[in-house]
mmCIF file of C-alpha atoms in Angstrom:
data_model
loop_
_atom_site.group_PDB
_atom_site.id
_atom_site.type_symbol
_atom_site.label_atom_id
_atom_site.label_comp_id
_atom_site.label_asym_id
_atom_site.label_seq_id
_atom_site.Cartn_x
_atom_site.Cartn_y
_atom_site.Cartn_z
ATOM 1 C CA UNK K 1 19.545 -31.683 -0.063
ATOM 2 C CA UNK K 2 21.152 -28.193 -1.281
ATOM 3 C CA UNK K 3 20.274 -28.724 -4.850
ATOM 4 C CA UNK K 4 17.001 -26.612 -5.351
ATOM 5 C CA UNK K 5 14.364 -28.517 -7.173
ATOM 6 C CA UNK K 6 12.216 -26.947 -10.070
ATOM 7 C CA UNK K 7 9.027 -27.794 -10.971
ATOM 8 C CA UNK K 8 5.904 -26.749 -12.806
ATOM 9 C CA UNK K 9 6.799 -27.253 -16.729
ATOM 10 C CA UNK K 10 4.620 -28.659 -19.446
ATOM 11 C CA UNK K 11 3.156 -28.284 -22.612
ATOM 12 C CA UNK K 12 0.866 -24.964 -23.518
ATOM 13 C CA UNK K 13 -0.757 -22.968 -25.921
ATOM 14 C CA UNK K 14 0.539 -19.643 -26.811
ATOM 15 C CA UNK K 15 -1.605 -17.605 -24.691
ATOM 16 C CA UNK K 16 -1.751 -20.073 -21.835
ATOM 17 C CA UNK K 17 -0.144 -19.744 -18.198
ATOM 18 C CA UNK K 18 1.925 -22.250 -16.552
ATOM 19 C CA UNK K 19 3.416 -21.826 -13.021
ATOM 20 C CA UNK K 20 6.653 -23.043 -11.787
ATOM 21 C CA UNK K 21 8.222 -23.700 -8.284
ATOM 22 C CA UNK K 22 11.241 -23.738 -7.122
ATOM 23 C CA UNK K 23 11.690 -25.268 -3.598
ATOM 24 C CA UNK K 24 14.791 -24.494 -1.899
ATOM 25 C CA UNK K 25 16.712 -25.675 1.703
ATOM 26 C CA UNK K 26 16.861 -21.931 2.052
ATOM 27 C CA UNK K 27 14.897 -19.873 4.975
ATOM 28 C CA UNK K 28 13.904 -16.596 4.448
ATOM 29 C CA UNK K 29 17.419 -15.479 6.434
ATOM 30 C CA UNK K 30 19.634 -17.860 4.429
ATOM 31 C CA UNK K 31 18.020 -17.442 1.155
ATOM 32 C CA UNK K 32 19.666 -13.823 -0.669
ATOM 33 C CA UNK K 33 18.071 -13.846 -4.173
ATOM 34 C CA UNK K 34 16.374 -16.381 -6.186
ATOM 35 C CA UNK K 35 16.764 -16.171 -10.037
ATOM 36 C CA UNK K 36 14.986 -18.230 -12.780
ATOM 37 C CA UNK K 37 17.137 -18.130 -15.758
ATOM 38 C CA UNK K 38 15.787 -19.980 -19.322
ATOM 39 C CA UNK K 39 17.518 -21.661 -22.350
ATOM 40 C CA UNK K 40 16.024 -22.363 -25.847
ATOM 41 C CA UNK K 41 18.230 -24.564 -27.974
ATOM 42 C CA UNK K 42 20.840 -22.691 -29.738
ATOM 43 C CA UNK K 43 20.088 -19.854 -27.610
ATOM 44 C CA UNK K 44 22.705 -18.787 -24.728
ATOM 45 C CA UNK K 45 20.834 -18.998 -21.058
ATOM 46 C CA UNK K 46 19.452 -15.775 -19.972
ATOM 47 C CA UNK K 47 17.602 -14.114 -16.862
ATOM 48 C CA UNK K 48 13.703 -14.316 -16.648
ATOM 49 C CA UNK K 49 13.186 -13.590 -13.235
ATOM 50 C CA UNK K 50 14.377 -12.514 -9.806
ATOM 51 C CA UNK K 51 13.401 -12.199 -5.817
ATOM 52 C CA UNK K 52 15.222 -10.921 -3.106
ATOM 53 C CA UNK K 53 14.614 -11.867 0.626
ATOM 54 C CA UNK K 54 13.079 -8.604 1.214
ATOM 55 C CA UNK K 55 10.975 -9.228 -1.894
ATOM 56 C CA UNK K 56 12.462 -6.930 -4.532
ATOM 57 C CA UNK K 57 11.383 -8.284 -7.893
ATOM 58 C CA UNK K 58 13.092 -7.934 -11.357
ATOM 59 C CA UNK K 59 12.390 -9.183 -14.188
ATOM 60 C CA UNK K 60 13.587 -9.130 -18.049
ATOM 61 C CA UNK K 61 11.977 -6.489 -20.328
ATOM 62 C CA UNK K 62 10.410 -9.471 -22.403
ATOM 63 C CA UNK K 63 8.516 -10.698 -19.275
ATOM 64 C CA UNK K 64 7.416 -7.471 -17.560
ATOM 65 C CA UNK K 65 3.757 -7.499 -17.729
ATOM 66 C CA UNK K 66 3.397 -11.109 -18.245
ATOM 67 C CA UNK K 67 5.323 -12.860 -15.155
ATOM 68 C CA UNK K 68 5.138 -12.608 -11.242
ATOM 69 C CA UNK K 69 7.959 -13.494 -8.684
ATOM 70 C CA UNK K 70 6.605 -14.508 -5.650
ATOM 71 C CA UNK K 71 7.358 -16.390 -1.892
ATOM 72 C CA UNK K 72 5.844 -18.427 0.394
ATOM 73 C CA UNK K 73 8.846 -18.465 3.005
ATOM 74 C CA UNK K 74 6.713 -20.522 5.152
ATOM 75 C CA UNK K 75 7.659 -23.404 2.337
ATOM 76 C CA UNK K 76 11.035 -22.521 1.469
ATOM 77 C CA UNK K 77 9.131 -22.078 -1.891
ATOM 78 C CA UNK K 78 9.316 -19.254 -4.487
ATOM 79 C CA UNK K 79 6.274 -19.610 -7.455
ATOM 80 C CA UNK K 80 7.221 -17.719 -10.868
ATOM 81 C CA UNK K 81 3.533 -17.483 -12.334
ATOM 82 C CA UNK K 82 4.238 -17.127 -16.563
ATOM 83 C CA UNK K 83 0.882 -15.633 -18.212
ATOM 84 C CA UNK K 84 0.392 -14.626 -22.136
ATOM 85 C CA UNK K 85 3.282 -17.158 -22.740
ATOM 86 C CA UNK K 86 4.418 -16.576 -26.259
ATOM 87 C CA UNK K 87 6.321 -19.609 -28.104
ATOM 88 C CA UNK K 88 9.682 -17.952 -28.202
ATOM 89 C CA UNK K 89 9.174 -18.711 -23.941
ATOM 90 C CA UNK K 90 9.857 -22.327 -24.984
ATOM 91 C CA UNK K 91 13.211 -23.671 -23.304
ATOM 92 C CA UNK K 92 14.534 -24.984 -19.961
ATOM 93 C CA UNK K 93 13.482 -22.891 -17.286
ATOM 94 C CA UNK K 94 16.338 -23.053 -14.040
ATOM 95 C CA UNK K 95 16.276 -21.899 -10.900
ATOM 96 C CA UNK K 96 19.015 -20.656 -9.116
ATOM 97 C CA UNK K 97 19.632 -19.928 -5.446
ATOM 98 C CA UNK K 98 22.435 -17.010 -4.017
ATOM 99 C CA UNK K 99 22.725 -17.709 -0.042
ATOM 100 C CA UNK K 100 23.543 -14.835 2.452
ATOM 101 C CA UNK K 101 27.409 -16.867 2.520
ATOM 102 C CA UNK K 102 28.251 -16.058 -0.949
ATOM 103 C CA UNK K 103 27.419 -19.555 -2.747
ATOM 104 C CA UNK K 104 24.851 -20.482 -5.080
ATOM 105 C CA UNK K 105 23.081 -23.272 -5.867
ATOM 106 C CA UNK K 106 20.912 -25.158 -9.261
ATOM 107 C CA UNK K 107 18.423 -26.167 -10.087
ATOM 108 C CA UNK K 108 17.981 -29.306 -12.615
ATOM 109 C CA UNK K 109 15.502 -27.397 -14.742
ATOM 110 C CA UNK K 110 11.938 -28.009 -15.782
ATOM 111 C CA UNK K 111 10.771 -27.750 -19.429
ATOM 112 C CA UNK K 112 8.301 -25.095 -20.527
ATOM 113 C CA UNK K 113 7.197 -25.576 -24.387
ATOM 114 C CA UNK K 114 4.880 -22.910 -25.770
ATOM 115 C CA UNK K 115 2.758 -24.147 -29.218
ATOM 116 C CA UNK K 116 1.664 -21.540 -31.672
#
């Protein structure tokens, strides 16, 4: 299966953590850059987070401080570990996957609802 598959959402107090995966069909030579992008209803998408295949990380100035990017290549599996979460993190977290041939691939999505 291309599609990458998210997981990892749920339900959380503000101040909580949650941790999502994203498993991809990607190796760590296939795989370019991995981004998890987020939507909150009436909201347009936008980026959260991002990992290279050499492991450069970026991330959105809301997040920095709060979220880590990481791989297990081992798994095909990239982990974005969400800390402090605030409820304006609420929406529909996505993953999406760039391949070294120039296509990309997404995610379904996986809900992540912050309570205050």
């Amino acid at each position: 299966q291309v599609q990458p598959v998210g997981s990892g959402g749920g339900l959380v107090q503000a101040g909580g953590s949650l941790r999502l995966a994203c498993a991809t069909s990607q190796s760590r030579f296939s795989l370019k850059k991995l981004t998890w992008y987020r939507q909150a209803p009436g909201k347009e998408r936008e980026l959260v987070a991002s990992i290279t295949s050499s492991g450069s990380t970026n991330f959105a100035d809301s997040m920095k401080g709060r979220f880590t990017i990481s791989r297990d290549n081992a798994k095909n599996m990239v982990y974005l570990q969400m800390n402090n979460l605030k409820p304006e993190d609420t929406g529909v977290y996505y993953c999406n996957v760039e391949n070294v041939w120039g296509g990309s691939d997404w995610g379904q999505g996986t809900q992540v609802t912050v309570s205050s």
